[in-house]
PDB file of C-alpha atoms in Angstrom:
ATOM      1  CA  UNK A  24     109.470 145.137   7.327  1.00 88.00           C
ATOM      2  CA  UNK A  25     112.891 146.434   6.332  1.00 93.00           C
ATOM      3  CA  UNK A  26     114.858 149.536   7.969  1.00 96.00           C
ATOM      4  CA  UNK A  27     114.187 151.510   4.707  1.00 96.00           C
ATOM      5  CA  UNK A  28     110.706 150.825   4.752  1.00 97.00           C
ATOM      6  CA  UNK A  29     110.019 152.227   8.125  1.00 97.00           C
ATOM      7  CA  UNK A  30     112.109 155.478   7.513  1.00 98.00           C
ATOM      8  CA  UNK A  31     110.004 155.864   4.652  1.00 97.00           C
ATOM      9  CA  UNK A  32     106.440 155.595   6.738  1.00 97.00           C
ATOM     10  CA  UNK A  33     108.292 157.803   9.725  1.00 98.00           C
ATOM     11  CA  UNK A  34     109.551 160.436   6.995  1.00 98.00           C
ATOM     12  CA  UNK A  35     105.894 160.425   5.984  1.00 97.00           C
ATOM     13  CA  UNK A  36     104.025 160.373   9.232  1.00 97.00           C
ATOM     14  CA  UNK A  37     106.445 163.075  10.362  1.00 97.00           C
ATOM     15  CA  UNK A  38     105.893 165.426   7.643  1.00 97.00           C
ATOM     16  CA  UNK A  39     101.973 164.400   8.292  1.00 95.00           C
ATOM     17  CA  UNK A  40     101.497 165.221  11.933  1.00 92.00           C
ATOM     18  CA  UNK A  41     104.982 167.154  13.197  1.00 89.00           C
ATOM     19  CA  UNK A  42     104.803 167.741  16.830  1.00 86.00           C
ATOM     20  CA  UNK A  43     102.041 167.887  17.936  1.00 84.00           C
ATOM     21  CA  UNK A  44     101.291 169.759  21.424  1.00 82.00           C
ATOM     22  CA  UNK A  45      98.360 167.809  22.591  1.00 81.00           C
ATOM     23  CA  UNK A  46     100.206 164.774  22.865  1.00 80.00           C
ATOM     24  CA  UNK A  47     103.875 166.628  24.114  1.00 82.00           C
ATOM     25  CA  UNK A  48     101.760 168.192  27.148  1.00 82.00           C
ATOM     26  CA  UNK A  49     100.913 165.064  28.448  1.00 85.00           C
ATOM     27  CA  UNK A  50     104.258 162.838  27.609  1.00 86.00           C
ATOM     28  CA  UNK A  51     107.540 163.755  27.854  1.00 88.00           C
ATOM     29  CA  UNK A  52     109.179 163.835  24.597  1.00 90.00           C
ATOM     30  CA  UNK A  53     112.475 162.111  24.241  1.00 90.00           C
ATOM     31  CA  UNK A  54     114.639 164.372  23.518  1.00 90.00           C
ATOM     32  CA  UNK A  55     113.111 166.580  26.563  1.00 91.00           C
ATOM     33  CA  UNK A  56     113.854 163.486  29.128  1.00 93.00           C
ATOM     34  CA  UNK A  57     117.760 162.779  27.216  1.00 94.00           C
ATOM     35  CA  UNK A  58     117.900 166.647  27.902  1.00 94.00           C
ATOM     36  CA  UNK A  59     116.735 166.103  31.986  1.00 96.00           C
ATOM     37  CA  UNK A  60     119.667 163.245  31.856  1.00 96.00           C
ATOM     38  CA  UNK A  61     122.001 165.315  30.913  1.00 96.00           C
ATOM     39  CA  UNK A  62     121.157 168.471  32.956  1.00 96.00           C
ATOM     40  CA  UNK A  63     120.885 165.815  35.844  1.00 97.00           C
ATOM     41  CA  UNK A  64     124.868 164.774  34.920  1.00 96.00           C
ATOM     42  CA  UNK A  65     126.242 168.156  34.555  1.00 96.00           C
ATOM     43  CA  UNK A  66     125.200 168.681  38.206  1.00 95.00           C
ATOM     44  CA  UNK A  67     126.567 165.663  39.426  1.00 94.00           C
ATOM     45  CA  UNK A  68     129.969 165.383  37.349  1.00 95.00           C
ATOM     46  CA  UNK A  69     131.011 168.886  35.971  1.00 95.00           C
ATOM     47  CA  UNK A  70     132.808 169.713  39.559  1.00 91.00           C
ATOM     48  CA  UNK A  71     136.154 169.643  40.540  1.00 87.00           C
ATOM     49  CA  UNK A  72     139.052 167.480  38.853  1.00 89.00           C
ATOM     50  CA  UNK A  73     139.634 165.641  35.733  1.00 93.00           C
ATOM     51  CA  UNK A  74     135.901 167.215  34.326  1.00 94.00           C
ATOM     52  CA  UNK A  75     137.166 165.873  30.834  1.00 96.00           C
ATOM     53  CA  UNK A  76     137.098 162.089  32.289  1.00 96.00           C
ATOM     54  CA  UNK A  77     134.148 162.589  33.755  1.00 96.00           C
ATOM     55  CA  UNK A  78     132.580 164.584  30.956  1.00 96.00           C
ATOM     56  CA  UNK A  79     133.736 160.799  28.704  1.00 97.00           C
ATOM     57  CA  UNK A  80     132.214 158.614  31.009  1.00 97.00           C
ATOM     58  CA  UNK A  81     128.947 160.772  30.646  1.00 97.00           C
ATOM     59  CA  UNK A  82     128.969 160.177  26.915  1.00 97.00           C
ATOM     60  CA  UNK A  83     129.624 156.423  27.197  1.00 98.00           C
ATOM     61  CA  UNK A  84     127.084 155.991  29.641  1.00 97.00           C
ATOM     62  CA  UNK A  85     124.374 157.747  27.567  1.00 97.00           C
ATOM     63  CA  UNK A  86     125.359 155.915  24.204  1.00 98.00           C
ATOM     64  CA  UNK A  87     125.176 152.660  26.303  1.00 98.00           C
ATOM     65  CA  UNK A  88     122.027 153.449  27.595  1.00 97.00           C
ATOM     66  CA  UNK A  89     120.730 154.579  23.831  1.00 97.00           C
ATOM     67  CA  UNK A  90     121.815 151.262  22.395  1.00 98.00           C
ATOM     68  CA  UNK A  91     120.680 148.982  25.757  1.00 97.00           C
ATOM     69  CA  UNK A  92     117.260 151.128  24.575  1.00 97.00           C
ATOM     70  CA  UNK A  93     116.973 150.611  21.088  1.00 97.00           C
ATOM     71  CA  UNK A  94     117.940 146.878  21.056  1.00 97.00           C
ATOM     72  CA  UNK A  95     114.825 146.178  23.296  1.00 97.00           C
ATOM     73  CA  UNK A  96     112.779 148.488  21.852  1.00 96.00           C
ATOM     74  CA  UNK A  97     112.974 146.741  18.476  1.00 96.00           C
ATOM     75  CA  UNK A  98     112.291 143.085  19.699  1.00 95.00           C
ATOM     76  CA  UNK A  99     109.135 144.468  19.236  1.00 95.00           C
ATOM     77  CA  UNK A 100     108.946 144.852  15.903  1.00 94.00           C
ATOM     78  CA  UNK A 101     108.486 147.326  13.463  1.00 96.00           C
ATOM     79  CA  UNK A 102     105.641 149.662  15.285  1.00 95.00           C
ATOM     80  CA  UNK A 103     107.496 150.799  17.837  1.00 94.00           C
ATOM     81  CA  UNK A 104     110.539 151.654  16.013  1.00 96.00           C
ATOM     82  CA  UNK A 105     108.345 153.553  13.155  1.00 96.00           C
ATOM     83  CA  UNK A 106     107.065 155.552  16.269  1.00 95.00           C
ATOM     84  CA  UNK A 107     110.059 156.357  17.799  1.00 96.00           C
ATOM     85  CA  UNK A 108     111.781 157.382  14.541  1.00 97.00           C
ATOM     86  CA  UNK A 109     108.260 159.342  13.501  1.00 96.00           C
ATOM     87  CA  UNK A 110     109.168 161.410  17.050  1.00 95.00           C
ATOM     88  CA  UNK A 111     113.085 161.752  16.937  1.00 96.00           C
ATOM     89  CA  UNK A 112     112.469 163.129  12.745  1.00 97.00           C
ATOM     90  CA  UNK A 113     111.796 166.867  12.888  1.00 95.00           C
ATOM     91  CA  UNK A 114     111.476 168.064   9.097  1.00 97.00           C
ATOM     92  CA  UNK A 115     107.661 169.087   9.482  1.00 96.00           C
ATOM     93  CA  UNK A 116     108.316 170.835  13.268  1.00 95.00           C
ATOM     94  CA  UNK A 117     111.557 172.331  11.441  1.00 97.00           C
ATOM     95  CA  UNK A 118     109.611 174.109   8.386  1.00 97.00           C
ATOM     96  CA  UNK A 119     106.740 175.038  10.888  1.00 96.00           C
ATOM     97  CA  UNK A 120     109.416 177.133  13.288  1.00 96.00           C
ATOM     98  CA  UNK A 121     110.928 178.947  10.324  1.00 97.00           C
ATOM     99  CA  UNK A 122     107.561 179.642   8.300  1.00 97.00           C
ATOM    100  CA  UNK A 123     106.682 181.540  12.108  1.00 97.00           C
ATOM    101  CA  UNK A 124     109.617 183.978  11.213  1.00 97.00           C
ATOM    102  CA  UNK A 125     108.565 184.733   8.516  1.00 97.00           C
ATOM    103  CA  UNK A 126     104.946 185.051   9.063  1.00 97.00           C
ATOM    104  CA  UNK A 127     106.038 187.330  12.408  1.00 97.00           C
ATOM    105  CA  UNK A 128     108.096 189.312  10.260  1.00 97.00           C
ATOM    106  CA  UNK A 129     105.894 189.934   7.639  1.00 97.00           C
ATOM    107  CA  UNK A 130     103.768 192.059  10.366  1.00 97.00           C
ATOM    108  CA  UNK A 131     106.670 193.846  11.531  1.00 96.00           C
ATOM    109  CA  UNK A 132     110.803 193.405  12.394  1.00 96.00           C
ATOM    110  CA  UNK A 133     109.710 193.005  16.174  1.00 96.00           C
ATOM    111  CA  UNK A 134     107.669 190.173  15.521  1.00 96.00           C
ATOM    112  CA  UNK A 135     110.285 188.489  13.728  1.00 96.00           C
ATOM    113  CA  UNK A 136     112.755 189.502  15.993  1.00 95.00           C
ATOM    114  CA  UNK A 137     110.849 187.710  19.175  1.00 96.00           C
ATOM    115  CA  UNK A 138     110.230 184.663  16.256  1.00 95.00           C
ATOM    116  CA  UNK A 139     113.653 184.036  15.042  1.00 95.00           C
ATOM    117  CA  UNK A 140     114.713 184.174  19.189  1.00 94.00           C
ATOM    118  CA  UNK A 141     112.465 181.425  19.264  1.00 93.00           C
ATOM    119  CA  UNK A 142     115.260 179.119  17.317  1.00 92.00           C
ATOM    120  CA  UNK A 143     118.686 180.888  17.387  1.00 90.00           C
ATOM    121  CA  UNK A 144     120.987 181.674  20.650  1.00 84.00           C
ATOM    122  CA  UNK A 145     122.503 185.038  19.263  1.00 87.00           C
ATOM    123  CA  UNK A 146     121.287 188.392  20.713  1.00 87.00           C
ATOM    124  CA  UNK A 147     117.635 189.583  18.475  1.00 87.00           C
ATOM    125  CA  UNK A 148     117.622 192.844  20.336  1.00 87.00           C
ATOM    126  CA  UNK A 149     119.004 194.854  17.297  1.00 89.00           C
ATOM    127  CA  UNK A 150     118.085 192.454  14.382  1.00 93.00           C
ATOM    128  CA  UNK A 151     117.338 194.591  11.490  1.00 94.00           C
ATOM    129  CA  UNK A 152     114.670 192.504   8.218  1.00 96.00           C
ATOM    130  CA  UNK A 153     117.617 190.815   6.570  1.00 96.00           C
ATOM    131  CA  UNK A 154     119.467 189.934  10.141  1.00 95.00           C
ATOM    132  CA  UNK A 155     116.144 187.952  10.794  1.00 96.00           C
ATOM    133  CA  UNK A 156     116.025 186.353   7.881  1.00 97.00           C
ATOM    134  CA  UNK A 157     119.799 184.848   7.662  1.00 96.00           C
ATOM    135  CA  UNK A 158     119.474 183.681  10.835  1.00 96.00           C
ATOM    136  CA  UNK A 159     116.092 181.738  10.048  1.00 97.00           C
ATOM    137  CA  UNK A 160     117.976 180.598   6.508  1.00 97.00           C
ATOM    138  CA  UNK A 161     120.721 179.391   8.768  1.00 96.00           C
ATOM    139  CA  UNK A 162     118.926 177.645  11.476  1.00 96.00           C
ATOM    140  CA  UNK A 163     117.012 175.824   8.653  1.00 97.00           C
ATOM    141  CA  UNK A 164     120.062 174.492   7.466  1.00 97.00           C
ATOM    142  CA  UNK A 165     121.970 173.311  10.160  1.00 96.00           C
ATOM    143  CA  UNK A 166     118.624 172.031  11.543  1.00 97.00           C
ATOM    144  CA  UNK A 167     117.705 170.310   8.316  1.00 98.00           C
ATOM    145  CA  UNK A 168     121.104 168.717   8.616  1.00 97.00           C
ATOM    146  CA  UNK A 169     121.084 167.319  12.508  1.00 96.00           C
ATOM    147  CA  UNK A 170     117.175 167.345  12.664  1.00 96.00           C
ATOM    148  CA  UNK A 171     116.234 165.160   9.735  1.00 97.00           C
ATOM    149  CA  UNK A 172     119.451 163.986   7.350  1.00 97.00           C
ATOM    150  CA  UNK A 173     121.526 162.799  10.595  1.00 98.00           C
ATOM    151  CA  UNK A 174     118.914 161.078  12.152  1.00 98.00           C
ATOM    152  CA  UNK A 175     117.376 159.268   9.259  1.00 98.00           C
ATOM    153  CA  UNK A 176     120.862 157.949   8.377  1.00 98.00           C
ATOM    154  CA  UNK A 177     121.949 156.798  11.543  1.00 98.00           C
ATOM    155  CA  UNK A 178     118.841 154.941  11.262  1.00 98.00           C
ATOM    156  CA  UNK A 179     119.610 153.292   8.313  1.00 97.00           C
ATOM    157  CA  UNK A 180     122.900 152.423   9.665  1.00 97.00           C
ATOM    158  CA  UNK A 181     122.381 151.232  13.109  1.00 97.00           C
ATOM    159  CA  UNK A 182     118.376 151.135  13.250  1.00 97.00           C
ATOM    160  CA  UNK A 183     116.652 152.436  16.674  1.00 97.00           C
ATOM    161  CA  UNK A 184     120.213 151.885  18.350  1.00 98.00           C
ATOM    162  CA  UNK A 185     121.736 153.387  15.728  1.00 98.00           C
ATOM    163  CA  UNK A 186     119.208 156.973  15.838  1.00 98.00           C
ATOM    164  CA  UNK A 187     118.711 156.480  19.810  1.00 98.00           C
ATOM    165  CA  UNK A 188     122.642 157.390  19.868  1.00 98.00           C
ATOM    166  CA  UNK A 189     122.685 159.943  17.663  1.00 98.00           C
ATOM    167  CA  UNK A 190     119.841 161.714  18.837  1.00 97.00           C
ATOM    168  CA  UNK A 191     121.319 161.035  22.889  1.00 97.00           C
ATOM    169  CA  UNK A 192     124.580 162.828  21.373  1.00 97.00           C
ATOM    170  CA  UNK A 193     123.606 165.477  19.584  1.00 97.00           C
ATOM    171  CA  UNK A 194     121.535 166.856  22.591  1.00 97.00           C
ATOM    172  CA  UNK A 195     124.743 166.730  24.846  1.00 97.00           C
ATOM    173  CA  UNK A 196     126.196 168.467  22.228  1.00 96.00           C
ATOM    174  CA  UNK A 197     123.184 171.245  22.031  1.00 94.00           C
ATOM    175  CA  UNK A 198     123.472 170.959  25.834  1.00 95.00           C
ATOM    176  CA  UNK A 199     127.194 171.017  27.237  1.00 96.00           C
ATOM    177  CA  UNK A 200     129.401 170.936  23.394  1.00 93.00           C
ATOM    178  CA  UNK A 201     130.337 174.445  24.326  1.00 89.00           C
ATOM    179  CA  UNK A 202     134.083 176.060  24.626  1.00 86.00           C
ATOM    180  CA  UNK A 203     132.957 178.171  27.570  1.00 88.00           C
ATOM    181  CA  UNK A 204     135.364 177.857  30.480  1.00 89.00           C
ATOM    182  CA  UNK A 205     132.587 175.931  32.377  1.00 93.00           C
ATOM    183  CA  UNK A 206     132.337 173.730  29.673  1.00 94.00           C
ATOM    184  CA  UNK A 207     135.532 173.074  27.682  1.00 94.00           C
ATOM    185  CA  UNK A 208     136.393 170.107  29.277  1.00 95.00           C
ATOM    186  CA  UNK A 209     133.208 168.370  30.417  1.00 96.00           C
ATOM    187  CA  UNK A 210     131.641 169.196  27.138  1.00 96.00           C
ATOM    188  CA  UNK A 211     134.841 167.784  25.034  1.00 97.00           C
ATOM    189  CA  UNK A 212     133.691 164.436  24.452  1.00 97.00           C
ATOM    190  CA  UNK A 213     129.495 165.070  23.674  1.00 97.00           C
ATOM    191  CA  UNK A 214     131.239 167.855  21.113  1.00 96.00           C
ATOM    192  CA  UNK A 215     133.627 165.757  19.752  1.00 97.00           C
ATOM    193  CA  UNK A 216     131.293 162.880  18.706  1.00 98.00           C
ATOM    194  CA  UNK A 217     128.734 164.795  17.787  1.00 98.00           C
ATOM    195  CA  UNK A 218     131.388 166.451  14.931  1.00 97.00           C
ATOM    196  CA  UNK A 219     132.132 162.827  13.644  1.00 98.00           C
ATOM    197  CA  UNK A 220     128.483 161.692  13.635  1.00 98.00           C
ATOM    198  CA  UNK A 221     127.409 164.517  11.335  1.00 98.00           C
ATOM    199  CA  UNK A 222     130.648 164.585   9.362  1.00 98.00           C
ATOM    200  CA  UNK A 223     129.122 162.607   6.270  1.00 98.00           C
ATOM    201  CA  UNK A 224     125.031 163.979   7.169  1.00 98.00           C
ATOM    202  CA  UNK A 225     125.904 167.376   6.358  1.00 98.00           C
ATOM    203  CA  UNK A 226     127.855 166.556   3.610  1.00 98.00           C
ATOM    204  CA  UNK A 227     124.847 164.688   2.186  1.00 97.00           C
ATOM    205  CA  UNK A 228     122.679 167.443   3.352  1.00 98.00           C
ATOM    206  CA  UNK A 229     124.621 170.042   1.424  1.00 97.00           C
ATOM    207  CA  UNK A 230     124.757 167.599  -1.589  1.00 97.00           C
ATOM    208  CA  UNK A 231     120.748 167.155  -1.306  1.00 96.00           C
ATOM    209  CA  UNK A 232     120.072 170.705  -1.153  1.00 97.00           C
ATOM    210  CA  UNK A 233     122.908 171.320  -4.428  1.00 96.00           C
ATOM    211  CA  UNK A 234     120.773 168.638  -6.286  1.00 96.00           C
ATOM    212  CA  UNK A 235     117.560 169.912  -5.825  1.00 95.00           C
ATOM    213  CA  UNK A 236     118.704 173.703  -7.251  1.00 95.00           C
ATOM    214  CA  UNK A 237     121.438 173.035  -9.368  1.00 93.00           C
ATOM    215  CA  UNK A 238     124.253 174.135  -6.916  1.00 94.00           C
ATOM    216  CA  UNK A 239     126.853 171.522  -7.631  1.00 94.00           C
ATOM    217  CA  UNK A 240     128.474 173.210 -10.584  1.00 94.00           C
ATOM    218  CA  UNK A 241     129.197 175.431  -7.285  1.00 95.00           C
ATOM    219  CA  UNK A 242     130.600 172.874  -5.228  1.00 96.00           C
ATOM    220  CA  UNK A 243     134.004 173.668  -4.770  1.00 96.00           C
ATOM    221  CA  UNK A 244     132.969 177.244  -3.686  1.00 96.00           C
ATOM    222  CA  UNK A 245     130.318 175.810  -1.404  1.00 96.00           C
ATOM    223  CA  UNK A 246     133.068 173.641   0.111  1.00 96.00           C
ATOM    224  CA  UNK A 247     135.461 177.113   0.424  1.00 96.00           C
ATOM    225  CA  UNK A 248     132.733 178.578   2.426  1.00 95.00           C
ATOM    226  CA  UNK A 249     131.809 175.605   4.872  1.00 95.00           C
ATOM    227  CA  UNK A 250     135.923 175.837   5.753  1.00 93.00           C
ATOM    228  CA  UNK A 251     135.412 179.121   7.373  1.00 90.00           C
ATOM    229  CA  UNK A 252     132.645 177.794   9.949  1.00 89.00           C
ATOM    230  CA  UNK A 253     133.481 177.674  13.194  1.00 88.00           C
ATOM    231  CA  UNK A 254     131.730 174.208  12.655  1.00 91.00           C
ATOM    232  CA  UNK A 255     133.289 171.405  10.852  1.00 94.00           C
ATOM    233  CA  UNK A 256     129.706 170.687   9.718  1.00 97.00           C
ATOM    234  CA  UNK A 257     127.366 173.272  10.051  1.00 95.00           C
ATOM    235  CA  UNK A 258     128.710 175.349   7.117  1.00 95.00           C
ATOM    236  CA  UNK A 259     128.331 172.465   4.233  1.00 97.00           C
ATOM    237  CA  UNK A 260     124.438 172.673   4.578  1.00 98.00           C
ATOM    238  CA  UNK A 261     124.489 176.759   4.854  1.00 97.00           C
ATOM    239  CA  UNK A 262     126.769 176.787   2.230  1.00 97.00           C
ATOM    240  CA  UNK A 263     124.818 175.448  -0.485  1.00 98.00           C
ATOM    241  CA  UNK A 264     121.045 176.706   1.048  1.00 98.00           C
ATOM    242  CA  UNK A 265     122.705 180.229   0.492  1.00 97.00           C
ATOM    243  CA  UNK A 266     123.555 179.721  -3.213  1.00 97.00           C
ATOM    244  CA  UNK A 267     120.418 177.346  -4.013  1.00 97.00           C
ATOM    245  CA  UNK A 268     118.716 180.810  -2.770  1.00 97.00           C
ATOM    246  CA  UNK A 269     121.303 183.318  -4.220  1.00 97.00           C
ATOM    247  CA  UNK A 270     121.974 184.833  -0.844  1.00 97.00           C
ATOM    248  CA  UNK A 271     124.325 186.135   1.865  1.00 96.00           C
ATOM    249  CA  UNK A 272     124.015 184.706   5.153  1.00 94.00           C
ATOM    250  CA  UNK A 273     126.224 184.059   8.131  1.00 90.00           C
ATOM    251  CA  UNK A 274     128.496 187.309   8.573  1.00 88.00           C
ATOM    252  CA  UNK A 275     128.711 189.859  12.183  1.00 86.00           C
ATOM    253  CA  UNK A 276     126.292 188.837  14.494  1.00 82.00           C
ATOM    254  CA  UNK A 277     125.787 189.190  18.240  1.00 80.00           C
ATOM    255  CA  UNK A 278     126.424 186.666  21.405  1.00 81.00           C
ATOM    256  CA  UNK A 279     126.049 188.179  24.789  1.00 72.00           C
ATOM    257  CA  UNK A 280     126.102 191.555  23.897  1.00 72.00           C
ATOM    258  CA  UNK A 281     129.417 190.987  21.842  1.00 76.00           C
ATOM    259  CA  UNK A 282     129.737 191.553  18.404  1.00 79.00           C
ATOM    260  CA  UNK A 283     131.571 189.079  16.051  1.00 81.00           C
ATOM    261  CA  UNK A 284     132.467 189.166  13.014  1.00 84.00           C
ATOM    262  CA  UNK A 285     132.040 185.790  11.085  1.00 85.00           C
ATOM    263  CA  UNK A 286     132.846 185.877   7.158  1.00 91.00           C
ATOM    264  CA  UNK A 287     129.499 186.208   5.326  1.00 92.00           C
ATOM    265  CA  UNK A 288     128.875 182.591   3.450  1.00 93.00           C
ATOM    266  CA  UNK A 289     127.992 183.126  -0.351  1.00 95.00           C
ATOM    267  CA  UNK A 290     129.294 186.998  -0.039  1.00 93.00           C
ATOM    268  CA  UNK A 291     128.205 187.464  -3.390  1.00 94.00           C
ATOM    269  CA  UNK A 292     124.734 186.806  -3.037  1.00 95.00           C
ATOM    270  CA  UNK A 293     121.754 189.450  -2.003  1.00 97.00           C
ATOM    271  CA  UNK A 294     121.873 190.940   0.912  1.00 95.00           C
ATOM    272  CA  UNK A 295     119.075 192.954   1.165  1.00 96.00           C
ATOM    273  CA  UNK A 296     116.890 189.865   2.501  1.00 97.00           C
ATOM    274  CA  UNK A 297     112.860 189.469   3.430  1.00 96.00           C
ATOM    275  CA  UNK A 298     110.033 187.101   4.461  1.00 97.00           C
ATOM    276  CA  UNK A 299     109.846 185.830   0.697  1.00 97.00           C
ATOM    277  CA  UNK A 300     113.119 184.296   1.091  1.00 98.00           C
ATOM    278  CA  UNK A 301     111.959 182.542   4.373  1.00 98.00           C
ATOM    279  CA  UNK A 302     108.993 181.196   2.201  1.00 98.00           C
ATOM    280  CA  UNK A 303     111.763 180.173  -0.423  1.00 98.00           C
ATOM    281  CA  UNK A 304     113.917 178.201   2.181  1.00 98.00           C
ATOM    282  CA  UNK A 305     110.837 176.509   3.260  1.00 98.00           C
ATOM    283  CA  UNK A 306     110.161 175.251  -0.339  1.00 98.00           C
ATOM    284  CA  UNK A 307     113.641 174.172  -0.433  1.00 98.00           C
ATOM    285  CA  UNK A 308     113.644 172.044   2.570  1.00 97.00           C
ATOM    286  CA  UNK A 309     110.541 170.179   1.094  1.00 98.00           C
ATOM    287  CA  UNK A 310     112.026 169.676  -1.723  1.00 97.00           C
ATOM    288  CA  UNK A 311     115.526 168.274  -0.218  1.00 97.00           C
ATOM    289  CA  UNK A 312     113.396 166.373   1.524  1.00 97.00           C
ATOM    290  CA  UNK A 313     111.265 165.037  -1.133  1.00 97.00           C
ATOM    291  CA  UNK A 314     114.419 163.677  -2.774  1.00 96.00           C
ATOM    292  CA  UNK A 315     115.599 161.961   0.748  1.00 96.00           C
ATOM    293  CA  UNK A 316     112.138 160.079   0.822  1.00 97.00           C
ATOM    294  CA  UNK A 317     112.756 158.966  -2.394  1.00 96.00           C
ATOM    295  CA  UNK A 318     116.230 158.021  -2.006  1.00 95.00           C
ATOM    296  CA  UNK A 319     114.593 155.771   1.534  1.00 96.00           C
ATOM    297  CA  UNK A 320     112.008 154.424  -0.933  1.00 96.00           C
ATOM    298  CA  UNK A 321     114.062 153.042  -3.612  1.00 95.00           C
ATOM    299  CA  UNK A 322     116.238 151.496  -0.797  1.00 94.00           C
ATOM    300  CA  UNK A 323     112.762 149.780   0.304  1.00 94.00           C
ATOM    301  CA  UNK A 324     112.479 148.474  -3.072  1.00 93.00           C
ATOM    302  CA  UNK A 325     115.814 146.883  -3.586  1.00 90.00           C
ATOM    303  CA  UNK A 326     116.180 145.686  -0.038  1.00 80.00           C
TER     304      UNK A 326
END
């Protein structure tokens, strides 16, 4: 059975099943035991001197251990890779966490408030309808992006190696990728790879999602936009989610009881946002990733 083939069954069996609790409470999930790794490391190697060497070796040592991983794992065969790629996908998990904000905010802003905290690290406190619902739009975005696009390519690239180090460096990334003084230089290395292994995913992501709802007329303005994220990747996929849903998003927003004022991506869209377009960015993520699966199964075919 080919590489395509088994992204196909594990973009299908993900979409089928998600996450599902009963098994996560009694097994560690993978990205939870990379994430123990790396807490473990950032106690042992983010002291004293040369943190940036140390923060390098870190990296190396976890895309080592992702390859050593993946190379045994798929002597195997092709079970336990569709497994492991079935667990490391997170499209149906993705849509479930954003429909909750919307379903929590159609009973009232405090639900969605407590929701949205569920999947964004910006302060909720004084979220207002439509400051719930960007960030939900966003988080679907970037999430669809480094959740599902990212991983299924890397798969196709490298097979279970190939998604074992992506998925090992994007939660160092999630994890120490910060510019925070305690950070900046351990952090350097899981940041910097993680930029240049979702470089061309969100591109494609952003290019799925202008497909699907006739955004790529647009695409020089989506492009404009995804230039003034603090991201290098992050914005592409916002970027054309916004105009796919005619909408503002991004814009002032609060970290640690500090207010900053990002630029507002798609300025000209609505502002005045609501649980409908939640339900809306749901249906879009579906349907991006309708097109993905179909992209994996005609790769099946001619492979």
């Amino acid at each position: 059975m080919n590489t395509a083939t088994i992204l196909c069954l594990a973009l299908c069996l993900d979409a089928l099943l998600g996450e599902p609790k009963w098994l996560w409470q009694r097994v560690m999930h993978p990205a939870v035991a990379i994430g123990k790794i790396i807490d473990w490391a950032d106690t042992q190697f983010n002291t004293g001197t040369a943190r940036r060497l140390r923060g390098v070796g870190v990296i190396l040592a976890l895309v080592l251990a992702a390859w050593f991983i993946g190379k045994t794992l798929s002597v195997f065969g092709w079970l336990p890779q569709l497994i492991v790629v079935a667990i490391l996908l997170a499209q149906r998990s993705l849509v479930d966490h954003v429909r909750a904000v919307g379903d929590a905010l159609r009973l009232s802003v405090e639900d969605g408030r407590s929701a949205v905290a569920m999947i964004v690290s910006r302060d909720t406190a004084q979220m207002d309808a439509s400051d719930v619902t960007r960030s939900a739009i966003e988080s679907a975005a970037e999430n669809f992006s480094d959740g599902v696009l990212a991983p299924a390519f890397w798969f196709l690239i490298g097979g279970l190696p190939g998604i074992l180090i992506y998925k090992a460096v994007n939660t160092a990334d999630s994890m120490i990728g910060y510019r925070s003084e305690k950070y900046r230089d351990f952090g350097w290395a899981a940041a910097r790879l993680d930029d240049v292994l979702n470089w061309l995913p969100a591109r494609l992501s952003a290019f799925l999602i202008g497909a699907t709802h006739s955004v790529l007329s647009e695409w020089r303005a989506v492009r404009a936009d995804a230039r003034k994220h603090k991201s290098p990747n992050a914005g592409w996929p916002e970027s054309a989610l916004a105009r796919a849903l005619n909408v503002a998003i991004a814009g002032p927003r609060v970290y640690d009881g500090e207010k900053r004022d990002f630029p507002f991506v798609n300025v000209r869209g609505r502002m005045d946002l609501g649980p409908h377009d939640i339900t809306a960015t749901c249906a879009a993520l579906w349907r991006s990733w309708g097109v993905a699966l179909g992209f994996s199964v005609l790769l099946a075919i001619v492979l």
